[in-house]
């Protein structure tokens, strides 16, 4: 019923694009039909599992066969390529490392758009360049499908517990259909505006996160050099105006908190390479919009240097360790 209402609202609003109302109704009325999922990495694997927990049969694909093993054992159907997935599912979520992977998965020789069904809803949760999201939306629209960007905040822990925040860009009349799936994987699903605006929100958040993490790491390091106990310093920061997510939830200093990457030699979490990529996206968009981002630029350089010095696959909070090494400790 909701789907029919949505379809008729789409018509009433003279929904000019993508998909006609009848196609939209057919797709979303088939509520618990199979959902495609492409990219079963650190984030995608638990996200796909949460869709299954909510009763959606999942049809998945990943270039790396090992990453499909767990989902196959749980009953997901694993196919060879994104095109094969598009053949069977008319709602597909993608969770890939970066813009070139997304371009390949959508428009490559075995890409989704080679065999996408008319009326399909394609949701990309990767963090990529908003310009690429817009290009994918145009390409999908030509084939009668809808593309939305829905990058996430929250990391592997939130992905596992289904508590991600999704920032969604795309046609507003499609938001409810996207939300139906995204709420199985996230606690917050926020509509940001036209396609690309989800990415814009994500890029801004991560630039601030990177700056905050470096600031926390250098502050903690200075405090330690001044003779303060790191746990005590963190406690004081967290009851004072210096408090931030990096100080109170994801502290970069080993021994200050349990259950964070700094307590586990910076394994797991959010890789330095991915943070460097996101800061690169922030730089591109800042250049295109002539926006000064001096601290964002510096953070980008620091994370790129870390990638070149062996920190690429460590969690981004390892900037603390990097600063200590820089001073010869
Ligand atoms: P990941 O590298 O662990 O997983 C990506 C998966 O995509 C891999 O399994 C890879 O084999 C697969 N893949 C790559 N190219 C493919 C192709 N052409 N066809 C099919 N599969 C392909 O990355 P991740 O940590 O899961 O991150 C995914 C996205 O989410 C990134 O854009 C990242 O910036 C963003 N993100 C990550 C985190 C985090 O904490 N890890 C948090 C928020 C957002």
GROMACS .gro file of C-alpha atoms and ligand atoms in nm:
model
  373
    1UNK     CA    1   0.000   0.000   0.000
    2UNK     CA    2   0.275   0.238   0.100
    3UNK     CA    3   0.445   0.153  -0.226
    4UNK     CA    4   0.131   0.229  -0.426
    5UNK     CA    5   0.093   0.557  -0.240
    6UNK     CA    6   0.456   0.631  -0.315
    7UNK     CA    7   0.405   0.549  -0.678
    8UNK     CA    8   0.102   0.773  -0.706
    9UNK     CA    9   0.279   1.052  -0.517
   10UNK     CA   10   0.558   1.022  -0.771
   11UNK     CA   11   0.305   1.072  -1.051
   12UNK     CA   12   0.134   1.355  -0.867
   13UNK     CA   13   0.466   1.533  -0.834
   14UNK     CA   14   0.517   1.481  -1.208
   15UNK     CA   15   0.817   1.269  -1.135
   16UNK     CA   16   1.001   1.341  -1.457
   17UNK     CA   17   1.287   1.109  -1.421
   18UNK     CA   18   1.415   0.761  -1.417
   19UNK     CA   19   1.131   0.526  -1.359
   20UNK     CA   20   0.763   0.530  -1.424
   21UNK     CA   21   0.528   0.488  -1.129
   22UNK     CA   22   0.415   0.137  -1.227
   23UNK     CA   23   0.776   0.012  -1.228
   24UNK     CA   24   0.843   0.167  -0.888
   25UNK     CA   25   0.530   0.004  -0.743
   26UNK     CA   26   0.625  -0.340  -0.869
   27UNK     CA   27   0.975  -0.314  -0.725
   28UNK     CA   28   0.893  -0.200  -0.376
   29UNK     CA   29   0.576  -0.408  -0.333
   30UNK     CA   30   0.800  -0.710  -0.360
   31UNK     CA   31   0.919  -0.607  -0.017
   32UNK     CA   32   1.114  -0.908   0.106
   33UNK     CA   33   1.237  -1.021  -0.233
   34UNK     CA   34   1.605  -1.069  -0.290
   35UNK     CA   35   1.847  -0.781  -0.254
   36UNK     CA   36   2.176  -0.766  -0.442
   37UNK     CA   37   2.494  -0.676  -0.251
   38UNK     CA   38   2.830  -0.607  -0.412
   39UNK     CA   39   3.149  -0.558  -0.209
   40UNK     CA   40   3.171  -0.787   0.096
   41UNK     CA   41   3.468  -0.627   0.270
   42UNK     CA   42   3.507  -0.499   0.627
   43UNK     CA   43   3.187  -0.297   0.604
   44UNK     CA   44   2.986  -0.477   0.333
   45UNK     CA   45   3.004  -0.821   0.492
   46UNK     CA   46   2.826  -0.725   0.819
   47UNK     CA   47   2.586  -0.496   0.629
   48UNK     CA   48   2.477  -0.784   0.403
   49UNK     CA   49   2.440  -1.007   0.710
   50UNK     CA   50   2.208  -0.752   0.870
   51UNK     CA   51   1.990  -0.750   0.558
   52UNK     CA   52   1.965  -1.129   0.588
   53UNK     CA   53   1.880  -1.102   0.960
   54UNK     CA   54   1.587  -0.879   0.859
   55UNK     CA   55   1.460  -1.149   0.625
   56UNK     CA   56   1.595  -1.029   0.290
   57UNK     CA   57   1.746  -1.306   0.076
   58UNK     CA   58   2.083  -1.169  -0.043
   59UNK     CA   59   2.247  -1.227  -0.380
   60UNK     CA   60   2.607  -1.113  -0.356
   61UNK     CA   61   2.927  -1.073  -0.552
   62UNK     CA   62   3.287  -0.971  -0.474
   63UNK     CA   63   3.606  -0.992  -0.679
   64UNK     CA   64   3.778  -1.153  -0.383
   65UNK     CA   65   3.624  -1.506  -0.343
   66UNK     CA   66   3.743  -1.546   0.016
   67UNK     CA   67   3.525  -1.254   0.127
   68UNK     CA   68   3.211  -1.435   0.001
   69UNK     CA   69   3.269  -1.749   0.207
   70UNK     CA   70   3.094  -1.644   0.527
   71UNK     CA   71   2.785  -1.511   0.351
   72UNK     CA   72   2.758  -1.823   0.134
   73UNK     CA   73   2.761  -2.035   0.451
   74UNK     CA   74   2.477  -1.824   0.587
   75UNK     CA   75   2.270  -1.902   0.278
   76UNK     CA   76   2.337  -1.609   0.045
   77UNK     CA   77   2.359  -1.681  -0.325
   78UNK     CA   78   2.702  -1.583  -0.460
   79UNK     CA   79   2.731  -1.487  -0.827
   80UNK     CA   80   3.029  -1.417  -1.050
   81UNK     CA   81   2.973  -1.057  -1.146
   82UNK     CA   82   2.771  -0.742  -1.073
   83UNK     CA   83   2.592  -0.796  -1.408
   84UNK     CA   84   2.475  -1.140  -1.287
   85UNK     CA   85   2.344  -0.981  -0.967
   86UNK     CA   86   2.158  -0.713  -1.167
   87UNK     CA   87   1.995  -0.989  -1.370
   88UNK     CA   88   1.829  -1.129  -1.058
   89UNK     CA   89   1.776  -0.842  -0.815
   90UNK     CA   90   1.606  -0.508  -0.874
   91UNK     CA   91   1.741  -0.354  -0.551
   92UNK     CA   92   2.118  -0.355  -0.519
   93UNK     CA   93   2.351  -0.211  -0.254
   94UNK     CA   94   2.719  -0.155  -0.336
   95UNK     CA   95   2.998  -0.108  -0.076
   96UNK     CA   96   3.330  -0.063  -0.256
   97UNK     CA   97   3.664   0.102  -0.172
   98UNK     CA   98   3.677   0.404  -0.404
   99UNK     CA   99   3.555   0.584  -0.717
  100UNK     CA  100   3.734   0.364  -0.979
  101UNK     CA  101   3.583   0.048  -0.822
  102UNK     CA  102   3.236   0.203  -0.831
  103UNK     CA  103   3.280   0.307  -1.196
  104UNK     CA  104   3.391  -0.048  -1.279
  105UNK     CA  105   3.110  -0.220  -1.085
  106UNK     CA  106   2.841  -0.001  -1.249
  107UNK     CA  107   2.968   0.071  -1.598
  108UNK     CA  108   3.240  -0.192  -1.659
  109UNK     CA  109   3.208  -0.483  -1.906
  110UNK     CA  110   3.049  -0.701  -1.633
  111UNK     CA  111   2.890  -0.409  -1.456
  112UNK     CA  112   2.543  -0.367  -1.308
  113UNK     CA  113   2.428  -0.139  -1.589
  114UNK     CA  114   2.499  -0.406  -1.851
  115UNK     CA  115   2.195  -0.598  -1.729
  116UNK     CA  116   2.005  -0.368  -1.497
  117UNK     CA  117   1.627  -0.410  -1.494
  118UNK     CA  118   1.409  -0.106  -1.559
  119UNK     CA  119   1.286   0.036  -1.229
  120UNK     CA  120   1.580  -0.099  -1.029
  121UNK     CA  121   1.697   0.089  -0.721
  122UNK     CA  122   2.077   0.108  -0.698
  123UNK     CA  123   2.219   0.232  -0.367
  124UNK     CA  124   2.591   0.303  -0.341
  125UNK     CA  125   2.723   0.322   0.017
  126UNK     CA  126   3.092   0.356  -0.077
  127UNK     CA  127   3.263   0.688   0.002
  128UNK     CA  128   3.348   0.833  -0.338
  129UNK     CA  129   3.369   1.157  -0.535
  130UNK     CA  130   3.022   1.320  -0.551
  131UNK     CA  131   3.087   1.388  -0.922
  132UNK     CA  132   3.113   1.012  -0.982
  133UNK     CA  133   2.783   0.955  -0.797
  134UNK     CA  134   2.621   1.209  -1.030
  135UNK     CA  135   2.769   1.037  -1.338
  136UNK     CA  136   2.640   0.698  -1.220
  137UNK     CA  137   2.295   0.847  -1.161
  138UNK     CA  138   2.282   0.984  -1.516
  139UNK     CA  139   2.396   0.650  -1.663
  140UNK     CA  140   2.138   0.458  -1.456
  141UNK     CA  141   1.860   0.700  -1.544
  142UNK     CA  142   1.923   0.641  -1.917
  143UNK     CA  143   1.839   0.274  -1.855
  144UNK     CA  144   1.530   0.347  -1.644
  145UNK     CA  145   1.697   0.276  -1.309
  146UNK     CA  146   1.749   0.498  -1.004
  147UNK     CA  147   2.091   0.553  -0.846
  148UNK     CA  148   2.125   0.697  -0.496
  149UNK     CA  149   2.439   0.769  -0.294
  150UNK     CA  150   2.420   0.660   0.070
  151UNK     CA  151   2.767   0.668   0.229
  152UNK     CA  152   2.796   0.572   0.593
  153UNK     CA  153   2.947   0.691   0.914
  154UNK     CA  154   3.017   0.451   1.200
  155UNK     CA  155   3.287   0.201   1.110
  156UNK     CA  156   3.297  -0.177   1.140
  157UNK     CA  157   3.147  -0.185   1.492
  158UNK     CA  158   2.840   0.011   1.386
  159UNK     CA  159   2.818  -0.193   1.068
  160UNK     CA  160   2.810  -0.514   1.272
  161UNK     CA  161   2.554  -0.388   1.524
  162UNK     CA  162   2.335  -0.232   1.252
  163UNK     CA  163   2.390   0.118   1.393
  164UNK     CA  164   2.538   0.297   1.094
  165UNK     CA  165   2.439   0.650   0.993
  166UNK     CA  166   2.345   0.675   0.625
  167UNK     CA  167   2.365   1.009   0.443
  168UNK     CA  168   2.140   0.976   0.141
  169UNK     CA  169   2.135   1.171  -0.186
  170UNK     CA  170   1.900   1.116  -0.479
  171UNK     CA  171   1.539   1.167  -0.585
  172UNK     CA  172   1.334   1.246  -0.274
  173UNK     CA  173   1.044   1.032  -0.394
  174UNK     CA  174   1.274   0.728  -0.378
  175UNK     CA  175   1.399   0.797  -0.025
  176UNK     CA  176   1.142   0.575   0.149
  177UNK     CA  177   1.227   0.279  -0.074
  178UNK     CA  178   1.597   0.326   0.007
  179UNK     CA  179   1.520   0.373   0.377
  180UNK     CA  180   1.336   0.041   0.392
  181UNK     CA  181   1.666  -0.137   0.322
  182UNK     CA  182   1.905   0.105   0.489
  183UNK     CA  183   1.720   0.093   0.822
  184UNK     CA  184   1.806  -0.278   0.844
  185UNK     CA  185   2.173  -0.174   0.855
  186UNK     CA  186   2.165   0.163   1.030
  187UNK     CA  187   2.021   0.354   1.323
  188UNK     CA  188   2.004   0.685   1.135
  189UNK     CA  189   1.904   0.732   0.772
  190UNK     CA  190   1.921   1.101   0.678
  191UNK     CA  191   1.802   1.251   0.351
  192UNK     CA  192   2.053   1.514   0.233
  193UNK     CA  193   1.919   1.627  -0.109
  194UNK     CA  194   1.990   1.547  -0.472
  195UNK     CA  195   2.238   1.279  -0.578
  196UNK     CA  196   2.592   1.353  -0.453
  197UNK     CA  197   2.482   1.537  -0.139
  198UNK     CA  198   2.519   1.223   0.075
  199UNK     CA  199   2.882   1.209  -0.035
  200UNK     CA  200   2.924   1.581   0.035
  201UNK     CA  201   2.805   1.530   0.395
  202UNK     CA  202   3.030   1.226   0.439
  203UNK     CA  203   3.340   1.401   0.302
  204UNK     CA  204   3.284   1.699   0.537
  205UNK     CA  205   3.244   1.467   0.836
  206UNK     CA  206   3.560   1.274   0.758
  207UNK     CA  207   3.769   1.587   0.704
  208UNK     CA  208   3.669   1.701   1.053
  209UNK     CA  209   3.733   1.352   1.192
  210UNK     CA  210   4.085   1.344   1.044
  211UNK     CA  211   4.170   1.689   1.180
  212UNK     CA  212   4.024   1.594   1.520
  213UNK     CA  213   4.221   1.269   1.533
  214UNK     CA  214   4.553   1.438   1.451
  215UNK     CA  215   4.477   1.711   1.707
  216UNK     CA  216   4.396   1.451   1.972
  217UNK     CA  217   4.709   1.249   1.895
  218UNK     CA  218   4.943   1.548   1.912
  219UNK     CA  219   4.775   1.679   2.228
  220UNK     CA  220   4.803   1.343   2.402
  221UNK     CA  221   5.165   1.313   2.293
  222UNK     CA  222   5.251   1.658   2.427
  223UNK     CA  223   5.079   1.577   2.758
  224UNK     CA  224   5.277   1.255   2.791
  225UNK     CA  225   5.600   1.444   2.720
  226UNK     CA  226   5.502   1.691   2.994
  227UNK     CA  227   5.479   1.403   3.240
  228UNK     CA  228   5.101   1.348   3.247
  229UNK     CA  229   4.951   1.003   3.273
  230UNK     CA  230   4.766   0.947   2.940
  231UNK     CA  231   4.455   0.804   3.109
  232UNK     CA  232   4.433   1.103   3.341
  233UNK     CA  233   4.487   1.347   3.054
  234UNK     CA  234   4.213   1.176   2.848
  235UNK     CA  235   3.979   1.196   3.150
  236UNK     CA  236   4.047   1.569   3.189
  237UNK     CA  237   4.004   1.640   2.816
  238UNK     CA  238   3.678   1.446   2.818
  239UNK     CA  239   3.536   1.663   3.096
  240UNK     CA  240   3.671   1.983   2.935
  241UNK     CA  241   3.632   2.184   2.617
  242UNK     CA  242   3.892   1.978   2.425
  243UNK     CA  243   3.663   1.672   2.427
  244UNK     CA  244   3.585   1.517   2.087
  245UNK     CA  245   3.498   1.174   1.942
  246UNK     CA  246   3.867   1.092   1.897
  247UNK     CA  247   3.938   1.169   2.263
  248UNK     CA  248   3.636   1.006   2.429
  249UNK     CA  249   3.531   0.720   2.201
  250UNK     CA  250   3.831   0.626   1.988
  251UNK     CA  251   4.134   0.744   2.183
  252UNK     CA  252   4.453   0.691   1.978
  253UNK     CA  253   4.685   0.622   2.275
  254UNK     CA  254   4.740   0.254   2.361
  255UNK     CA  255   4.623   0.172   2.713
  256UNK     CA  256   4.374   0.457   2.747
  257UNK     CA  257   4.065   0.266   2.627
  258UNK     CA  258   3.958  -0.093   2.569
  259UNK     CA  259   3.801  -0.220   2.248
  260UNK     CA  260   3.947   0.039   2.011
  261UNK     CA  261   4.219  -0.013   1.746
  262UNK     CA  262   4.484   0.159   1.963
  263UNK     CA  263   4.432  -0.126   2.213
  264UNK     CA  264   4.503  -0.379   1.939
  265UNK     CA  265   4.816  -0.248   1.768
  266UNK     CA  266   4.593  -0.039   1.539
  267UNK     CA  267   4.449  -0.345   1.365
  268UNK     CA  268   4.094  -0.336   1.221
  269UNK     CA  269   3.890  -0.016   1.223
  270UNK     CA  270   3.923   0.247   0.950
  271UNK     CA  271   4.237   0.212   0.741
  272UNK     CA  272   4.480   0.500   0.692
  273UNK     CA  273   4.458   0.448   0.314
  274UNK     CA  274   4.082   0.501   0.323
  275UNK     CA  275   4.122   0.815   0.533
  276UNK     CA  276   4.385   0.949   0.289
  277UNK     CA  277   4.139   0.876   0.006
  278UNK     CA  278   3.856   1.064   0.179
  279UNK     CA  279   4.083   1.363   0.245
  280UNK     CA  280   4.178   1.356  -0.123
  281UNK     CA  281   3.808   1.377  -0.209
  282UNK     CA  282   3.773   1.672   0.029
  283UNK     CA  283   4.069   1.841  -0.144
  284UNK     CA  284   3.916   1.791  -0.491
  285UNK     CA  285   3.581   1.930  -0.387
  286UNK     CA  286   3.747   2.220  -0.204
  287UNK     CA  287   3.949   2.303  -0.516
  288UNK     CA  288   3.640   2.284  -0.738
  289UNK     CA  289   3.444   2.514  -0.509
  290UNK     CA  290   3.742   2.745  -0.432
  291UNK     CA  291   3.696   2.674  -0.059
  292UNK     CA  292   3.994   2.727   0.174
  293UNK     CA  293   4.059   2.413   0.383
  294UNK     CA  294   4.410   2.466   0.526
  295UNK     CA  295   4.379   2.212   0.807
  296UNK     CA  296   4.210   1.960   0.575
  297UNK     CA  297   4.502   1.997   0.332
  298UNK     CA  298   4.758   1.942   0.607
  299UNK     CA  299   4.568   1.639   0.736
  300UNK     CA  300   4.569   1.499   0.380
  301UNK     CA  301   4.947   1.536   0.357
  302UNK     CA  302   5.000   1.371   0.698
  303UNK     CA  303   4.784   1.069   0.609
  304UNK     CA  304   4.955   1.036   0.268
  305UNK     CA  305   5.296   1.041   0.438
  306UNK     CA  306   5.176   0.771   0.676
  307UNK     CA  307   5.066   0.553   0.382
  308UNK     CA  308   5.415   0.584   0.234
  309UNK     CA  309   5.577   0.493   0.567
  310UNK     CA  310   5.409   0.161   0.637
  311UNK     CA  311   5.087   0.273   0.806
  312UNK     CA  312   4.859   0.215   0.506
  313UNK     CA  313   4.667  -0.080   0.647
  314UNK     CA  314   4.670   0.033   1.010
  315UNK     CA  315   4.376   0.217   1.163
  316UNK     CA  316   4.390   0.595   1.110
  317UNK     CA  317   4.434   0.653   1.486
  318UNK     CA  318   4.789   0.520   1.437
  319UNK     CA  319   4.877   0.884   1.362
  320UNK     CA  320   4.971   0.886   1.734
  321UNK     CA  321   5.234   0.617   1.672
  322UNK     CA  322   5.349   0.803   1.359
  323UNK     CA  323   5.404   1.125   1.556
  324UNK     CA  324   5.600   0.936   1.822
  325UNK     CA  325   5.822   0.780   1.555
  326UNK     CA  326   5.874   1.119   1.396
  327UNK     CA  327   6.022   1.238   1.722
  328UNK     CA  328   6.239   0.927   1.744
  329UNK     CA  329   6.043   0.734   2.009
  330LIG     P1  330   3.715  -0.310   0.200
  330LIG     O1  331   3.833  -0.286   0.114
  330LIG     O2  332   3.729  -0.388   0.326
  330LIG     O3  333   3.597  -0.378   0.115
  330LIG     C1  334   3.569  -0.350  -0.019
  330LIG     C2  335   3.528  -0.478  -0.090
  330LIG     O4  336   3.497  -0.447  -0.226
  330LIG     C3  337   3.641  -0.583  -0.093
  330LIG     O5  338   3.593  -0.707  -0.044
  330LIG     C4  339   3.678  -0.592  -0.242
  330LIG     O6  340   3.718  -0.722  -0.281
  330LIG     C5  341   3.546  -0.551  -0.307
  330LIG     N1  342   3.561  -0.505  -0.444
  330LIG     C6  343   3.652  -0.417  -0.493
  330LIG     N2  344   3.635  -0.402  -0.626
  330LIG     C7  345   3.531  -0.482  -0.661
  330LIG     C8  346   3.468  -0.512  -0.784
  330LIG     N3  347   3.508  -0.454  -0.898
  330LIG     N4  348   3.366  -0.599  -0.785
  330LIG     C9  349   3.324  -0.660  -0.669
  330LIG     N5  350   3.382  -0.638  -0.550
  330LIG    C10  351   3.484  -0.549  -0.546
  330LIG     O7  352   3.657  -0.163   0.234
  330LIG     P2  353   3.558  -0.125   0.353
  330LIG     O8  354   3.634  -0.093   0.477
  330LIG     O9  355   3.447  -0.224   0.358
  330LIG    O10  356   3.505   0.016   0.300
  330LIG    C11  357   3.412   0.025   0.194
  330LIG    C12  358   3.372   0.172   0.177
  330LIG    O11  359   3.313   0.220   0.299
  330LIG    C13  360   3.491   0.264   0.145
  330LIG    O12  361   3.451   0.357   0.050
  330LIG    C14  362   3.519   0.330   0.279
  330LIG    O13  363   3.577   0.459   0.262
  330LIG    C15  364   3.381   0.338   0.341
  330LIG     N6  365   3.381   0.339   0.487
  330LIG    C16  366   3.459   0.252   0.559
  330LIG    C17  367   3.456   0.257   0.697
  330LIG    C18  368   3.542   0.163   0.779
  330LIG    O14  369   3.551   0.183   0.901
  330LIG     N7  370   3.605   0.062   0.720
  330LIG    C19  371   3.373   0.348   0.764
  330LIG    C20  372   3.291   0.433   0.689
  330LIG    C21  373   3.296   0.426   0.551
   0.00000   0.00000   0.00000
